[in-house]
Each structure stands twice: as C-alpha cells, then as structure tokens.
C-alpha cells in the first residue's frame, strides 16, 4: 500500500469506525436489507484503486418489494396527505442533516467518483440548498379557480402528486442530482424508488439514512442498488410506477422512453450535451479563456454541461487558443483528496479509453493537439487521470465535435460570420446549454434567441441557481428540473366543475 492508500483507508476508518469499506444495502419499506439474491458488487476508488464500498446487488425481487412499498405508502396517504407545511418542515430538517454531515458525504462522493474533495463539499452544500428550496415550494402548491363560466358554474383546477416515481441517477454528480429530483417529488407529495449509479451507490444510501433520521415515514423513499439491467430497466416498466425521472446518457434515455411506453408513464429526462460557446472578436478574451478552462476541466469534463466545443472568430482563434493552453498548464490536476486539487480522476478505465479514442481519431483526421492528448501519471496514485487537452483545427463533421467526449478535452472550431457561428452551434443532436462571448448586447441577444439550447449563458459559463429551471431540448432531454418547474414535473392537473343550484335541466 502506498502513502495515498494509507491516507484513504485512514480517512474511511475515521468515518466508519472499524469498517474499511462502506457496506451499502437496499432501503425497502423503512428497513435496510441485503439483496434477495445475497449477491453484492464492489466499488474501488478511481484515483488509487482502493476498495471503497460493497453494495447489495438488486434483482427483480428487490425492485418488486421496493415498488410495492412505495405504492402502498402513496396510496394510503401517509405522505401525500400531509400538508405542504409538514412536508416543508421535513425537507428543511433533511437539509440541516446534510449540512451537519457534509464532510462525511463529501468524502464518500470523492472516494467513489474521483472528483476533488473541495468540489464535493461545495456540491453537498448546494444539495442542502435544493432541499430547502423544494421545502419552500411545498408550501406554494396551488391550482386555479374559475368564477366566470356562468352563474351556475364554479370550477377549480387542482394540483395533485403524480404518484410513485422511479428515479435513476448517473455517477458524475451522485448526491447533487438525486437532490435535484427527490426533494421536489417529496414536496409534491410523491413516493419514490431511487437507483443510484452502480459506480456511486454510497452517498444515496447516506441520504436514505438522513431521511430516516429526519422522520420520513417508512416506504415513502425506497432505494435499490445495482445495475441498469435488471434494476433500472424494471423500474421503468413496472405497472406500479407512475413516472420515471432519469438523468444519464441519451442512449439510456431513449431505451427508457421505449420501455416505459408500454404503460405510458410520465417521463422526465436530463441527458447529454455537446455544448458550444461562440466567442466574438469584441469579447474579453481573458475572461472568456478563464471560463472556457473552467467549463471544460470542471469535474474532469465528466459533466453534462461541459463546454466541450468553442466556436471562435477566426481572427482571434490563435490568441484565444494560446491563452487557453497557458491556463490549462496551471490547472491543479491530481489527488482528489488534496484540498488544492481542482481536477481529479476519470471514473473508469473503459471511459478513459473512450476519451482517448476521440483525441486519436481527431489527430488522424487532421486536427492539432495543442496540449495533452494522453493519460497522465499522478505521483503515488495508481488511478486513472487524463491530461488537460486542447484540440484545434477541429471541423464540425469530426466525432470529437459532435459526440459527448465526457473528458477534459476541448475542441476549437472557427467561424467568420454570426450566422455561421449559430449554424455550427446548432448543428448538433444535443441542445442542453450554450454560451456567447461578446461586448455587444445585440450580438449576445441574437445568439440567445437563435441558440437551440435549454440554457444560454452570456459572458459567463455554468452559473446555476435553485431558482432557475434546467433542462435540455432536442436529444438532451424532456422536461426540466429546479425553479418552480422542479415541483410542477411531479404534479398532475385535475379539473373540477361544480354545478351550482338546481335551476337548469342538463339535457332533456
Ligand atoms: P448512463 O445512462 O450509463 O447511466 C445512468 C443511470 O442509468 C445509471 O444508474 C445506470 O445504472 C442506469 N441505467 C443503465 N441502463 C439502464 C436501462 N436500460 N434502464 C434504466 N436504467 C438504466 O449514464 P452515466 O454514464 O451514468 O452518466 C453520464 C451521462 O449522464 C452523460 O451522458 C451525461 O451528459 C448525462 N448527464 C446529464 C445531466 C443533465 O442534467 N442533463 C446531468 C448529469 C449527467
């Protein structure tokens, strides 16, 4: 064992008492249980290879039990019939517990995902904010009243919880993403079955512990651990489930739409992106370079909002690329447990290979690798790291410009006119986010209005607020999360029409 392993094991032991690894079980009907099959799977830290968790491996029996528990909990009203005030109080207690346990949750988030510990702490803090925001929305649920339909008619529009929601989440922001879904569904009065990614089970399990401590009734939230097949898949077809809320790849999102169509479930999808930023000649190039470097290396580029394509006016392309390359050399890549690290490890060996294959193909097609373009070694760590990479001379037809690389790899494309910049930006199957850099408000607004994206940033990148909705268009998703829409997704609409008085015959 090297020094890093010892530090890691020490950190885990401090957090878990005598255990070296986190033992994660399913949460079904308020009880922590091993899987029906008794099978387990393990997770090793992507930064150093040390085992961090052993988890129950879910199967059909586990999913059945979890859906039944959620169904019963929803149908008997133990949560759905609580007032908005009571729901808000519980969500706020959960937020306080997340704050209390921030260090512990962040540590496991880092151990399993490879993201830097300082970033993980900020994400857990942000997640607590979402639980509070959803709590505030729980007290705002209301419908409409119609008083102008005639003297003998009064009508109301009611908002009611959708029912049982399957939530399936990815590995890149495990705690943050479940916190973009679960508190909003609970605020609406829904019950849930949650499946985290098989690569990052632990922090969702810790969340389950906190929900119990906060006093959430048994069965309202159930957690099943395991893989897309069979667990995720069954969660999207089970007739006892009313809605699927999914964040992950576009390919899996399409499979979920097909699977859930047999029972016509409501589906909400937060999928991939190939997010462009157009940089015009009048932009502040220093500011733009700084934000571009953040946008591409944040979370090692394993981010749906990764700013993976820049489209820069040809006259400033060389200057901007030089600034980006210079900044790339200064970004602290390395040990995720070091508080100074800003970019950590790559999630898996297969993923590292996939990232590299895009760079290899771009080079073969004539693009220039300005910096990086290969795996890097970090002293004392056996894990997987990929060097900060900038590829120039990329053309819109290359896979590196069209597909989600999901790594610290920036593609630089060029344009001559505003129309061309917008055309290149929109020439994508995805439509998650986009950005524009210019000192001219007219240029910014024209780009904003013509960009095919769920979010557009002007002269900034990847700011985010609980108050603002987030979602994608085209193949980046269906529906959106956060803002007031965050709770709307989990509400159905019921119309009530009341005849007043007995003065008129209905028909004959
Ligand atoms: P993934 O699609 O491989 O897996 C996501 C989840 O789906 C996992 O829990 C997995 O076990 C499960 N799953 C796999 N197959 C399934 C099936 N057939 N039915 C049901 N569930 C199944 O995605 P990933 O690699 O974990 O995450 C990376 C992807 O997520 C990227 O494409 C990224 O852009 C996207 N993402 C999007 C957002 C957003 O808000 N738009 C946020 C984060 C990540």
Coordinates of C-alpha atoms and ligand atoms in Angstrom, one line a residue:
X1 CA 0.0 0.0 0.0
X2 CA 1.4 3.4 -0.8
X3 CA 1.0 6.6 1.2
X4 CA -2.1 7.7 -0.5
X5 CA -3.8 4.3 0.1
X6 CA -3.0 4.6 3.8
X7 CA -4.4 8.1 4.0
X8 CA -7.5 6.9 2.2
X9 CA -8.0 3.9 4.4
X10 CA -7.4 6.1 7.4
X11 CA -10.0 8.6 6.2
X12 CA -12.5 5.8 5.7
X13 CA -11.8 4.3 9.1
X14 CA -12.2 7.6 10.8
X15 CA -15.6 7.9 9.1
X16 CA -16.8 4.4 9.5
X17 CA -15.3 3.1 12.8
X18 CA -13.9 -0.3 12.3
X19 CA -15.0 -0.9 8.7
X20 CA -12.6 -0.3 5.8
X21 CA -15.3 -0.1 3.2
X22 CA -18.8 1.3 3.2
X23 CA -21.4 -1.5 3.3
X24 CA -24.4 -0.4 1.3
X25 CA -27.8 -2.1 1.5
X26 CA -31.2 -1.5 -0.1
X27 CA -33.7 0.6 1.8
X28 CA -37.1 -1.1 1.4
X29 CA -40.2 -0.1 3.4
X30 CA -38.0 1.6 6.0
X31 CA -35.7 -1.3 6.6
X32 CA -32.1 -1.7 5.4
X33 CA -31.8 -5.1 3.7
X34 CA -29.4 -7.3 1.8
X35 CA -30.4 -8.2 -1.7
X36 CA -32.8 -11.1 -2.2
X37 CA -30.1 -13.0 -4.1
X38 CA -27.4 -12.3 -1.4
X39 CA -25.2 -11.1 -4.3
X40 CA -23.0 -8.0 -3.9
X41 CA -20.8 -5.8 -6.1
X42 CA -17.8 -3.7 -5.1
X43 CA -16.5 -0.2 -5.9
X44 CA -12.9 0.9 -6.0
X45 CA -11.6 4.4 -5.9
X46 CA -10.8 5.6 -9.4
X47 CA -7.9 7.7 -8.0
X48 CA -6.0 4.9 -6.3
X49 CA -7.8 1.6 -6.8
X50 CA -8.5 1.0 -3.1
X51 CA -11.9 -0.6 -2.4
X52 CA -14.4 1.9 -1.0
X53 CA -17.7 0.1 -1.0
X54 CA -19.5 -3.2 -1.1
X55 CA -23.2 -3.0 -2.2
X56 CA -26.2 -5.2 -2.4
X57 CA -26.8 -6.2 -6.0
X58 CA -30.5 -5.7 -6.7
X59 CA -32.7 -8.0 -8.7
X60 CA -36.4 -8.4 -9.7
X61 CA -37.5 -9.4 -6.2
X62 CA -35.9 -6.3 -4.7
X63 CA -37.5 -4.0 -7.3
X64 CA -40.9 -5.6 -6.7
X65 CA -40.6 -5.1 -3.0
X66 CA -39.5 -1.5 -3.3
X67 CA -42.2 -0.6 -5.8
X68 CA -44.9 -2.3 -3.7
X69 CA -43.7 -0.4 -0.6
X70 CA -43.8 2.9 -2.4
X71 CA -47.2 2.1 -3.9
X72 CA -48.7 1.3 -0.6
X73 CA -47.1 4.3 1.0
X74 CA -48.5 6.6 -1.7
X75 CA -52.0 5.0 -1.8
X76 CA -52.6 5.1 2.0
X77 CA -51.7 8.8 2.1
X78 CA -49.1 8.6 4.8
X79 CA -47.1 11.3 2.9
X80 CA -49.3 12.5 0.1
X81 CA -51.9 13.7 2.5
X82 CA -49.6 15.7 4.7
X83 CA -49.9 19.4 4.4
X84 CA -47.3 21.5 2.5
X85 CA -46.2 22.9 5.8
X86 CA -45.5 19.4 7.2
X87 CA -43.6 18.4 4.1
X88 CA -41.6 21.6 4.1
X89 CA -40.6 21.0 7.8
X90 CA -39.3 17.6 7.0
X91 CA -37.4 18.7 3.9
X92 CA -35.8 21.5 5.9
X93 CA -34.7 19.0 8.6
X94 CA -33.1 16.9 5.9
X95 CA -31.2 20.0 4.7
X96 CA -29.9 20.6 8.2
X97 CA -28.7 17.0 8.5
X98 CA -27.0 17.2 5.1
X99 CA -25.2 20.3 6.3
X100 CA -24.2 18.5 9.6
X101 CA -22.8 15.5 7.6
X102 CA -21.3 17.5 4.8
X103 CA -17.7 16.3 5.4
X104 CA -18.7 12.6 5.5
X105 CA -20.9 12.8 2.5
X106 CA -18.2 14.7 0.5
X107 CA -15.6 12.2 1.4
X108 CA -17.5 9.3 0.0
X109 CA -18.5 11.3 -3.0
X110 CA -14.8 11.9 -3.7
X111 CA -13.8 8.3 -3.0
X112 CA -16.3 6.8 -5.4
X113 CA -16.4 9.4 -8.2
X114 CA -12.8 10.7 -8.1
X115 CA -13.9 14.3 -8.0
X116 CA -11.9 16.8 -5.9
X117 CA -12.8 17.0 -2.2
X118 CA -13.3 20.8 -2.3
X119 CA -15.7 20.5 -5.2
X120 CA -17.6 17.6 -3.5
X121 CA -18.0 19.7 -0.4
X122 CA -19.4 22.6 -2.5
X123 CA -21.8 20.2 -4.2
X124 CA -23.1 18.8 -0.9
X125 CA -23.7 22.4 0.3
X126 CA -25.5 23.1 -2.9
X127 CA -27.6 20.0 -2.5
X128 CA -28.7 21.1 1.0
X129 CA -29.8 24.4 -0.6
X130 CA -32.0 22.4 -3.0
X131 CA -33.7 20.6 -0.2
X132 CA -34.6 23.9 1.4
X133 CA -35.7 25.4 -1.9
X134 CA -38.0 22.4 -2.5
X135 CA -39.4 22.8 1.0
X136 CA -40.3 26.4 0.2
X137 CA -42.1 25.2 -3.0
X138 CA -44.0 22.6 -1.0
X139 CA -46.0 25.5 0.6
X140 CA -46.7 27.1 -2.7
X141 CA -48.7 24.3 -4.4
X142 CA -52.0 25.6 -5.6
X143 CA -54.3 25.4 -8.6
X144 CA -56.8 27.8 -10.1
X145 CA -60.3 28.9 -9.6
X146 CA -62.7 29.8 -12.5
X147 CA -65.5 32.2 -11.5
X148 CA -66.6 33.4 -14.9
X149 CA -68.1 30.3 -16.5
X150 CA -71.7 31.3 -15.9
X151 CA -73.7 31.9 -12.7
X152 CA -74.5 28.2 -12.3
X153 CA -70.9 27.0 -12.6
X154 CA -67.8 27.2 -10.4
X155 CA -64.7 25.3 -11.4
X156 CA -61.3 24.6 -9.9
X157 CA -58.1 23.2 -11.2
X158 CA -56.3 21.1 -8.6
X159 CA -52.6 20.1 -8.5
X160 CA -52.1 16.6 -7.1
X161 CA -48.9 14.4 -6.8
X162 CA -48.2 12.2 -9.7
X163 CA -47.8 9.1 -7.5
X164 CA -44.8 6.7 -7.4
X165 CA -41.7 8.0 -9.1
X166 CA -38.7 5.9 -10.2
X167 CA -35.5 8.0 -10.0
X168 CA -32.4 6.8 -11.8
X169 CA -29.2 8.8 -11.5
X170 CA -25.7 8.8 -13.0
X171 CA -22.3 8.7 -11.4
X172 CA -21.0 12.2 -12.2
X173 CA -22.9 14.2 -9.6
X174 CA -24.5 11.5 -7.5
X175 CA -25.7 13.5 -4.5
X176 CA -26.4 16.7 -6.3
X177 CA -28.6 15.0 -9.0
X178 CA -30.7 13.0 -6.6
X179 CA -31.2 16.3 -4.8
X180 CA -32.5 17.9 -8.0
X181 CA -35.2 15.2 -8.1
X182 CA -36.1 13.7 -4.7
X183 CA -36.9 16.8 -2.6
X184 CA -39.1 18.2 -5.4
X185 CA -41.0 14.9 -5.7
X186 CA -41.4 14.7 -1.9
X187 CA -42.5 18.4 -1.8
X188 CA -45.3 17.5 -4.4
X189 CA -46.4 14.5 -2.2
X190 CA -45.0 11.7 -4.3
X191 CA -43.3 8.5 -3.1
X192 CA -40.1 7.2 -4.8
X193 CA -37.9 4.3 -5.7
X194 CA -34.4 5.5 -6.2
X195 CA -31.5 3.8 -8.0
X196 CA -28.1 5.4 -8.0
X197 CA -25.4 4.5 -10.5
X198 CA -23.7 1.2 -9.7
X199 CA -20.4 3.2 -9.6
X200 CA -21.5 5.6 -6.9
X201 CA -24.0 4.0 -4.5
X202 CA -22.8 5.2 -1.2
X203 CA -24.0 8.9 -0.9
X204 CA -27.5 8.0 -1.9
X205 CA -27.5 5.4 0.9
X206 CA -26.3 8.0 3.3
X207 CA -29.2 10.3 2.1
X208 CA -31.6 7.4 2.9
X209 CA -30.1 7.3 6.5
X210 CA -30.7 11.0 6.8
X211 CA -34.3 10.8 5.6
X212 CA -35.0 8.2 8.3
X213 CA -33.4 10.4 10.9
X214 CA -35.5 13.3 9.8
X215 CA -38.6 11.2 10.4
X216 CA -39.8 10.4 6.8
X217 CA -42.4 7.6 7.1
X218 CA -41.3 4.1 6.0
X219 CA -41.9 3.3 2.4
X220 CA -42.0 6.8 1.1
X221 CA -38.5 6.6 -0.3
X222 CA -37.0 3.3 -1.2
X223 CA -33.5 2.7 -2.5
X224 CA -32.5 -0.2 -4.7
X225 CA -28.8 -0.6 -5.6
X226 CA -27.5 -2.3 -8.7
X227 CA -27.1 -2.1 -12.4
X228 CA -29.3 -0.7 -15.2
X229 CA -30.1 -4.4 -16.0
X230 CA -32.2 -5.6 -14.4
X231 CA -32.8 -2.9 -11.7
X232 CA -33.1 0.3 -13.7
X233 CA -34.9 -1.4 -16.5
X234 CA -37.6 -2.9 -14.2
X235 CA -38.1 0.4 -12.6
X236 CA -39.1 1.8 -15.9
X237 CA -41.6 -0.9 -16.9
X238 CA -43.3 -1.8 -13.5
X239 CA -47.0 -1.1 -13.7
X240 CA -46.9 0.2 -10.1
X241 CA -44.7 3.1 -11.2
X242 CA -46.4 6.3 -12.5
X243 CA -43.4 8.4 -13.6
X244 CA -39.7 7.9 -14.4
X245 CA -37.3 10.7 -13.7
X246 CA -33.9 9.9 -15.3
X247 CA -30.6 11.6 -15.6
X248 CA -27.9 9.9 -17.7
X249 CA -26.9 9.3 -21.2
X250 CA -29.1 9.9 -24.3
X251 CA -28.8 6.3 -25.3
X252 CA -30.2 5.1 -22.0
X253 CA -32.8 7.9 -22.1
X254 CA -34.1 6.6 -25.4
X255 CA -34.2 3.0 -24.1
X256 CA -36.3 4.3 -21.1
X257 CA -38.8 6.1 -23.3
X258 CA -39.3 2.8 -25.3
X259 CA -39.6 0.7 -22.2
X260 CA -41.9 3.0 -20.3
X261 CA -44.2 3.4 -23.3
X262 CA -45.9 0.0 -22.6
X263 CA -47.6 1.5 -19.5
X264 CA -47.5 5.2 -20.7
X265 CA -45.6 6.5 -17.8
X266 CA -44.8 10.2 -17.5
X267 CA -41.1 10.5 -18.3
X268 CA -38.6 13.3 -17.4
X269 CA -35.2 13.1 -19.0
X270 CA -32.0 15.0 -18.3
X271 CA -29.5 13.8 -20.9
X272 CA -26.2 14.5 -22.6
X273 CA -24.9 17.7 -24.2
X274 CA -22.3 18.9 -26.7
X275 CA -22.4 22.4 -25.5
X276 CA -21.0 25.2 -27.7
X277 CA -19.6 28.7 -26.8
X278 CA -19.3 31.2 -29.5
X279 CA -16.5 33.8 -29.0
X280 CA -16.7 37.0 -31.0
X281 CA -13.9 39.5 -31.8
X282 CA -15.1 42.0 -29.3
X283 CA -15.2 39.6 -26.4
X284 CA -12.9 40.0 -23.3
X285 CA -10.6 37.1 -24.3
X286 CA -9.0 36.8 -20.8
X287 CA -12.4 36.4 -19.1
X288 CA -13.6 34.0 -21.9
X289 CA -10.4 31.9 -21.6
X290 CA -10.8 31.6 -17.8
X291 CA -14.4 30.5 -18.1
X292 CA -13.7 28.1 -21.0
X293 CA -11.0 26.4 -19.0
X294 CA -13.4 26.1 -16.1
X295 CA -16.1 24.8 -18.4
X296 CA -14.0 22.1 -19.9
X297 CA -12.0 20.8 -16.9
X298 CA -14.6 21.1 -14.2
X299 CA -15.4 17.5 -13.0
X300 CA -12.7 16.4 -15.4
X301 CA -15.1 17.2 -18.2
X302 CA -17.4 14.4 -17.0
X303 CA -20.3 16.9 -16.9
X304 CA -23.4 17.2 -19.0
X305 CA -22.8 21.0 -19.1
X306 CA -19.2 20.6 -20.2
X307 CA -18.2 23.4 -22.5
X308 CA -16.6 21.0 -24.9
X309 CA -16.8 23.0 -28.1
X310 CA -15.7 26.5 -28.6
X311 CA -16.5 28.3 -31.8
X312 CA -14.3 31.3 -32.1
X313 CA -14.0 34.1 -34.7
X314 CA -11.0 33.1 -36.9
X315 CA -9.3 36.4 -36.4
X316 CA -8.9 35.8 -32.6
X317 CA -8.7 32.0 -32.7
X318 CA -4.9 31.8 -32.3
X319 CA -4.8 34.3 -29.5
X320 CA -7.6 32.7 -27.5
X321 CA -6.2 29.2 -28.0
X322 CA -2.8 30.4 -26.7
X323 CA -4.5 31.8 -23.6
X324 CA -6.5 28.6 -23.0
X325 CA -3.3 26.5 -23.4
X326 CA -1.4 28.7 -21.0
X327 CA -4.2 28.4 -18.4
X328 CA -4.5 24.7 -18.9
X329 CA -0.9 24.3 -17.7
X330 CA -1.8 25.9 -14.4
X331 CA -5.0 23.9 -13.5
X332 CA -4.2 21.7 -10.5
X333 CA -4.9 18.1 -11.7
X334 CA -4.2 15.4 -9.2
X335 CA -5.1 13.6 -5.9
X336 CA -8.8 14.2 -5.3
X337 CA -8.2 14.2 -1.5
X338 CA -5.8 17.1 -1.7
X339 CA -7.9 20.3 -0.9
X340 CA -5.9 22.2 -3.6
X341 CA -6.8 19.8 -6.4
X342 CA -9.3 21.2 -9.0
X343 CA -9.4 18.2 -11.3
X344 CA -9.4 14.6 -10.2
X345 CA -9.6 11.1 -11.6
X346 CA -11.5 9.6 -14.6
X347 CA -14.4 7.4 -13.5
X348 CA -13.3 4.1 -15.1
X349 CA -10.7 2.5 -17.3
X350 CA -13.2 2.0 -20.2
X351 CA -14.2 5.6 -20.0
X352 CA -10.6 6.8 -20.1
X353 CA -10.1 4.7 -23.2
X354 CA -13.2 6.2 -24.8
X355 CA -11.9 9.8 -24.1
X356 CA -8.5 8.9 -25.7
X357 CA -10.1 7.4 -28.8
X358 CA -11.8 10.7 -29.7
X359 CA -8.4 12.5 -29.5
X360 CA -6.7 9.8 -31.5
X361 CA -9.4 10.0 -34.2
X362 CA -9.3 13.8 -34.4
X363 CA -5.5 13.8 -34.7
X364 CA -5.8 11.2 -37.5
X365 CA -8.4 13.4 -39.3
X366 CA -6.0 16.4 -39.3
X367 CA -6.7 18.3 -36.1
X368 CA -3.9 19.6 -33.9
X369 CA -3.4 18.6 -30.3
X370 CA -2.2 21.8 -28.7
X371 CA -1.7 20.3 -25.2
X372 CA -2.4 17.0 -23.5
X373 CA -3.9 14.2 -25.5
X374 CA -2.9 11.3 -23.3
X375 CA -3.3 9.7 -19.8
X376 CA -1.1 11.2 -17.1
X377 CA 0.5 9.7 -14.0
X378 CA 0.0 11.4 -10.6
X379 CA 2.8 10.7 -8.1
X380 CA 1.9 7.9 -5.7
X381 CA -1.5 7.2 -7.2
X382 CA -2.3 4.1 -9.3
X383 CA -5.6 5.6 -10.6
X384 CA -6.7 7.0 -13.9
X385 CA -6.0 10.6 -14.9
X386 CA -6.3 12.3 -18.3
X387 CA -4.2 15.3 -19.1
X388 CA -5.9 18.7 -19.9
X389 CA -6.3 18.6 -23.6
X390 CA -7.0 21.3 -26.3
X391 CA -7.6 20.2 -29.9
X392 CA -7.6 22.9 -32.6
X393 CA -8.4 22.7 -36.3
X394 CA -11.5 20.7 -35.5
X395 CA -14.2 20.7 -38.1
X396 CA -17.9 20.3 -37.4
X397 CA -18.1 16.8 -39.0
X398 CA -15.5 15.2 -36.7
X399 CA -16.8 12.9 -33.9
X400 CA -14.9 15.0 -31.4
X401 CA -17.1 18.0 -32.4
X402 CA -20.4 16.1 -32.5
X403 CA -20.3 13.5 -29.7
X404 CA -20.1 13.7 -25.9
X405 CA -16.4 13.0 -25.1
X406 CA -17.1 13.4 -21.4
X407 CA -13.5 14.1 -20.5
X408 CA -11.1 17.1 -20.2
X409 CA -10.9 17.6 -23.9
X410 CA -11.7 20.9 -25.6
X411 CA -12.5 21.2 -29.4
X412 CA -11.7 24.5 -31.0
X413 CA -13.7 25.4 -34.2
X414 CA -13.7 28.7 -36.1
X415 CA -16.3 30.9 -37.8
X416 CA -16.4 34.1 -40.0
X417 CA -20.0 35.4 -39.5
X418 CA -22.6 35.4 -36.8
X419 CA -24.9 33.3 -38.9
X420 CA -22.1 30.7 -39.4
X421 CA -21.4 30.7 -35.6
X422 CA -25.1 30.0 -34.9
X423 CA -25.3 27.4 -37.6
X424 CA -22.3 25.5 -36.2
X425 CA -23.6 25.8 -32.6
X426 CA -27.0 24.4 -33.6
X427 CA -25.6 21.7 -35.9
X428 CA -25.9 19.0 -33.1
X429 CA -28.3 16.4 -32.0
X430 CA -28.0 17.8 -28.5
X431 CA -29.5 21.0 -27.1
X432 CA -28.5 21.3 -23.4
X433 CA -26.6 24.5 -22.9
X434 CA -24.8 27.1 -25.0
X435 CA -22.8 30.3 -24.4
X436 CA -21.8 33.5 -26.2
X437 CA -18.9 35.9 -25.5
X438 CA -19.2 39.5 -26.9
X439 CA -19.3 43.0 -25.6
X440 CA -22.1 43.8 -28.0
X441 CA -25.6 43.2 -26.4
X442 CA -27.2 42.8 -29.8
X443 CA -24.8 40.0 -30.7
X444 CA -25.5 38.3 -27.4
X445 CA -29.2 38.6 -27.7
X446 CA -29.3 37.4 -31.3
X447 CA -27.3 34.3 -30.3
X448 CA -29.5 33.8 -27.2
X449 CA -32.7 33.8 -29.3
X450 CA -31.4 31.6 -32.0
X451 CA -29.5 29.1 -30.0
X452 CA -31.2 25.7 -29.7
X453 CA -30.5 25.0 -26.0
X454 CA -32.2 24.7 -22.6
X455 CA -29.9 27.2 -21.0
X456 CA -27.8 30.0 -22.7
X457 CA -25.1 31.9 -20.8
X458 CA -23.8 35.3 -22.0
X459 CA -20.3 36.3 -20.9
X460 CA -20.2 33.5 -18.3
X461 CA -20.4 29.7 -18.1
X462 CA -22.2 27.2 -15.9
X463 CA -23.6 29.6 -13.3
X464 CA -26.6 27.9 -11.7
X465 CA -29.3 28.7 -9.2
X466 CA -32.0 26.7 -7.5
X467 CA -34.5 29.3 -8.7
X468 CA -33.7 28.8 -12.4
X469 CA -35.1 25.8 -14.4
X470 CA -32.6 23.5 -16.0
X471 CA -33.3 21.1 -18.9
X472 CA -32.4 20.3 -22.4
X473 CA -34.1 20.4 -25.8
X474 CA -33.6 18.1 -28.8
X475 CA -31.8 14.9 -27.7
X476 CA -30.7 16.5 -24.4
X477 CA -34.0 15.7 -22.7
X478 CA -37.6 16.1 -21.9
X479 CA -39.0 18.4 -19.1
X480 CA -36.8 20.3 -16.7
X481 CA -35.8 20.5 -13.1
X482 CA -35.3 23.2 -10.5
X483 CA -37.0 26.6 -10.4
X484 CA -40.8 26.4 -9.9
X485 CA -40.9 23.8 -12.7
X486 CA -38.9 21.5 -10.4
X487 CA -42.1 20.7 -8.5
X488 CA -44.5 21.1 -11.5
X489 CA -42.9 17.9 -13.0
X490 CA -44.2 15.9 -10.1
X491 CA -47.8 17.3 -10.1
X492 CA -50.8 16.2 -12.1
X493 CA -53.7 18.5 -13.0
X494 CA -57.3 17.7 -12.1
X495 CA -60.2 19.8 -13.2
X496 CA -63.3 20.1 -11.0
X497 CA -66.6 21.5 -12.4
X498 CA -69.3 22.2 -9.9
X499 CA -72.9 23.0 -11.0
X500 CA -74.4 25.4 -8.5
X501 CA -78.2 25.4 -7.8
X502 CA -80.8 23.2 -9.5
X503 CA -82.4 25.7 -11.9
X504 CA -81.4 24.2 -15.3
X505 CA -82.0 20.8 -16.9
X506 CA -78.8 19.1 -18.1
X507 CA -80.1 17.7 -21.4
X508 CA -83.7 16.6 -21.8
Ligands
LIG1 P1 -25.9 6.0 -18.1 O1 -27.0 6.3 -19.0 O2 -24.9 5.0 -18.5 O3 -26.5 5.5 -16.7 C1 -27.3 6.4 -15.9 C2 -28.1 5.5 -15.0 O4 -29.0 4.7 -15.7 C3 -27.3 4.5 -14.1 O5 -27.9 4.5 -12.8 C4 -27.5 3.2 -14.8 O6 -27.3 2.1 -14.0 C5 -28.9 3.3 -15.3 N1 -29.2 2.5 -16.5 C6 -28.4 2.0 -17.4 N2 -29.1 1.3 -18.4 C7 -30.4 1.4 -18.0 C8 -31.7 0.9 -18.6 N3 -31.7 0.2 -19.7 N4 -32.8 1.3 -17.9 C9 -32.8 2.0 -16.8 N5 -31.7 2.5 -16.2 C10 -30.5 2.2 -16.8 O7 -25.2 7.4 -17.8 P2 -23.9 7.6 -16.9 O8 -22.7 7.2 -17.7 O9 -24.1 7.1 -15.5 O10 -23.8 9.3 -16.9 C11 -23.3 10.1 -17.8 C12 -24.3 10.6 -18.7 O11 -25.3 11.4 -18.0 C13 -23.8 11.6 -19.7 O12 -24.4 11.4 -21.0 C14 -24.2 13.0 -19.2 O13 -24.3 14.0 -20.1 C15 -25.5 12.6 -18.6 N6 -25.9 13.6 -17.5 C16 -26.9 14.5 -17.8 C17 -27.2 15.5 -16.9 C18 -28.3 16.5 -17.2 O14 -28.8 17.2 -16.2 N7 -28.7 16.8 -18.4 C19 -26.5 15.6 -15.7 C20 -25.5 14.6 -15.4 C21 -25.2 13.6 -16.4

